[in-house]
Amino acid sequence: MLRVGYPSTLSSDLLRVLPQGIEAIPVSDTLDHDVEIDVWIPDPYANRAMRAWPRLRGVKLIISMLAGTEWIPPLVGPRVTICNAHGAHNVATAEWTVAAILAMLKYFPLYLDIQRSGIWKRRFEAGAHYARISGDADPIYPPVLLEELVGKTVLLVGYGAIGKEIERMLEPFRVNLLRVARTARSEPQVHAVSELDALLPRAEIVVLILPSTAESRWLIDRPQFALMPQGALLVNAARGPIVNTDALVESLNAGRIRAALDVTDPEPLPDGHPLWSCPNVLITPHIAASSPQFSLNALRTAAEELRRYMNGEPLQNIVQAGDSGGELSRL
Ligand SMILES: NC(=O)c1ccc[n+]([C@@H]2O[C@H](COP(=O)([O-])OP(=O)(O)OC[C@H]3O[C@@H](n4cnc5c(N)ncnc54)[C@H](OP(=O)(O)O)[C@@H]3O)[C@@H](O)[C@H]2O)c1
């Protein structure tokens, strides 16, 4: 029987979605003895998973509950096959992205501040906010108190499972969509990442939704901020290290751009970090996928991968092919 370690923090009800023919073994981060398993579904909180790993023996395959798995290979080395939860968190992450774009264009952070102060007439601060961020010195009458999304140009950097879901959710807003991935293709048109700098001057909204890798580190740095139009909105739903944080802080403090960030570098963002107090930024503490459906969706994706593994079929979501290459026959 295939021994599958799962996070002891999960409700055992959820195990009903895993295939028959496995022995499900709870793995906690406080193990005081070694545990033999074949497949490990790590706790989605990396620090808990890291504490459990030294007690695990015999792991050939890791199936992550997350789409981003960059912390796993350094922990387990190159010999273990690693799959991610590709597709499991598309809806929650895409919804966060659209909500963050709308919140910033409707000035919700400012209006929440006004609500807390209880002073209605402060709403006219929005006009000054618009003048500063747009760089438009001529006052508009009546004053601008929010902006519209319809008709804006949105640059999606990363056009995978979540990028495509964001595109679907943005459809009713009739935005002009520009797409960037590693390689160019057509129908729909996707630009290669080498064209990013040429596209940035057209992008009123830049959405980052690509993995954190050596190639994507600091993809958005000082030159890229300089290429964005005045007042452009950077939305990072991906991973913090894709953006140079010092350059981001400089651009925000200079009033050049605005940002909505679910992820930061470093993470957690320490108390007193300059990013917390920058103007024109909305920060959520890496919560975009953490809906009540998170675990069920992730385990359903893991279950399909386990079914394939047990039937000797190719795995779908391999991010690192270890010694077993994901094949049960070599267990
Ligand atoms: N905030 C959160 O809570 C949260 C939740 C879920 C996921 N995420 C992050 O979102 C990322 C994307 O997830 P996904 O499921 O959409 O991944 P995916 O389906 O694997 O798609 C990744 C996309 O990024 C592109 N890409 C990869 N490296 C690139 C580079 N160096 N430059 C430009 N484009 C690059 C790929 O290009 P090709 O198409 O050419 O291969 C692909 O279009 C995850 O890796 C994770 O880090 C964050």
GROMACS .gro file of C-alpha atoms and ligand atoms in nm, residues 66-70 84-90 93 96 157-164 180-185 190-193 208-217 219 236-239 242 262-263 286-290, ligand 1:
model
  103
   66LEU     CA    1   0.073   2.537  -0.328
   67ALA     CA    2   0.133   2.658  -0.684
   68GLY     CA    3   0.466   2.816  -0.581
   69THR     CA    4   0.716   2.553  -0.463
   70GLU     CA    5   1.044   2.747  -0.470
   84ASN     CA    6   0.285   2.159  -0.741
   85ALA     CA    7  -0.087   2.231  -0.701
   86HIS     CA    8  -0.118   2.372  -1.052
   87GLY     CA    9  -0.473   2.495  -1.107
   88ALA     CA   10  -0.597   2.450  -0.750
   89HIS     CA   11  -0.582   2.817  -0.654
   90ASN     CA   12  -0.666   2.986  -0.984
   93THR     CA   13  -0.582   3.424  -0.669
   96TRP     CA   14  -0.778   3.874  -0.533
  157VAL     CA   15   0.333   3.913  -1.684
  158GLY     CA   16   0.287   3.535  -1.669
  159TYR     CA   17   0.019   3.371  -1.881
  160GLY     CA   18  -0.026   3.033  -1.713
  161ALA     CA   19  -0.320   2.884  -1.524
  162ILE     CA   20  -0.380   3.188  -1.301
  163GLY     CA   21  -0.297   3.445  -1.569
  164LYS     CA   22  -0.564   3.293  -1.795
  180VAL     CA   23   0.392   3.818  -2.150
  181ALA     CA   24   0.535   3.469  -2.085
  182ARG     CA   25   0.876   3.307  -2.123
  183THR     CA   26   0.820   3.241  -2.491
  184ALA     CA   27   0.613   3.422  -2.753
  185ARG     CA   28   0.313   3.260  -2.924
  190VAL     CA   29   0.165   3.633  -2.606
  191HIS     CA   30   0.489   3.831  -2.605
  192ALA     CA   31   0.824   3.690  -2.494
  193VAL     CA   32   0.965   3.827  -2.170
  208LEU     CA   33   0.278   3.984  -1.197
  209ILE     CA   34   0.162   3.623  -1.199
  210LEU     CA   35   0.468   3.408  -1.273
  211PRO     CA   36   0.688   3.178  -1.061
  212SER     CA   37   0.980   3.299  -0.853
  213THR     CA   38   1.293   3.160  -1.024
  214ALA     CA   39   1.651   3.269  -1.083
  215GLU     CA   40   1.535   3.415  -1.419
  216SER     CA   41   1.241   3.609  -1.275
  217ARG     CA   42   1.434   3.759  -0.980
  219LEU     CA   43   1.233   4.124  -1.334
  236ASN     CA   44   0.208   4.152  -0.742
  237ALA     CA   45   0.005   3.835  -0.681
  238ALA     CA   46   0.306   3.611  -0.749
  239ARG     CA   47   0.616   3.626  -0.529
  242ILE     CA   48   1.024   3.922  -0.870
  262ASP     CA   49  -0.007   4.023  -0.177
  263VAL     CA   50   0.358   3.923  -0.158
  286HIS     CA   51   0.014   3.671   0.137
  287ILE     CA   52  -0.350   3.568   0.161
  288ALA     CA   53  -0.466   3.561  -0.204
  289ALA     CA   54  -0.530   3.185  -0.221
  290SER     CA   55  -0.633   3.126   0.141
  332LIG     N1   56  -0.028   3.512  -0.389
  332LIG     C1   57  -0.059   3.384  -0.375
  332LIG     O1   58  -0.109   3.340  -0.273
  332LIG     C2   59  -0.035   3.291  -0.492
  332LIG     C3   60  -0.127   3.186  -0.513
  332LIG     C4   61  -0.104   3.099  -0.620
  332LIG     C5   62   0.007   3.117  -0.702
  332LIG     N2   63   0.094   3.221  -0.678
  332LIG     C6   64   0.211   3.240  -0.764
  332LIG     O2   65   0.168   3.250  -0.899
  332LIG     C7   66   0.262   3.182  -0.981
  332LIG     C8   67   0.197   3.147  -1.113
  332LIG     O3   68   0.104   3.041  -1.095
  332LIG     P1   69   0.040   2.963  -1.220
  332LIG     O4   70  -0.034   2.847  -1.162
  332LIG     O5   71  -0.032   3.058  -1.311
  332LIG     O6   72   0.172   2.911  -1.293
  332LIG     P2   73   0.187   2.846  -1.437
  332LIG     O7   74   0.056   2.792  -1.487
  332LIG     O8   75   0.303   2.754  -1.429
  332LIG     O9   76   0.224   2.970  -1.533
  332LIG     C9   77   0.340   3.044  -1.514
  332LIG    C10   78   0.350   3.149  -1.623
  332LIG    O10   79   0.465   3.230  -1.594
  332LIG    C11   80   0.547   3.236  -1.709
  332LIG     N3   81   0.688   3.252  -1.670
  332LIG    C12   82   0.766   3.167  -1.603
  332LIG     N4   83   0.891   3.220  -1.585
  332LIG    C13   84   0.888   3.340  -1.646
  332LIG    C14   85   0.983   3.444  -1.665
  332LIG     N5   86   1.108   3.432  -1.617
  332LIG     N6   87   0.946   3.554  -1.732
  332LIG    C15   88   0.820   3.566  -1.781
  332LIG     N7   89   0.724   3.473  -1.767
  332LIG    C16   90   0.758   3.362  -1.701
  332LIG    C17   91   0.523   3.105  -1.784
  332LIG    O11   92   0.566   3.121  -1.918
  332LIG     P3   93   0.544   3.006  -2.030
  332LIG    O12   94   0.394   2.998  -2.049
  332LIG    O13   95   0.614   3.056  -2.152
  332LIG    O14   96   0.601   2.882  -1.971
  332LIG    C18   97   0.372   3.088  -1.763
  332LIG    O15   98   0.301   3.165  -1.858
  332LIG    C19   99   0.306   3.064  -0.895
  332LIG    O16  100   0.433   3.016  -0.935
  332LIG    C20  101   0.306   3.121  -0.755
  332LIG    O17  102   0.434   3.167  -0.720
  332LIG    C21  103   0.073   3.307  -0.574
   0.00000   0.00000   0.00000
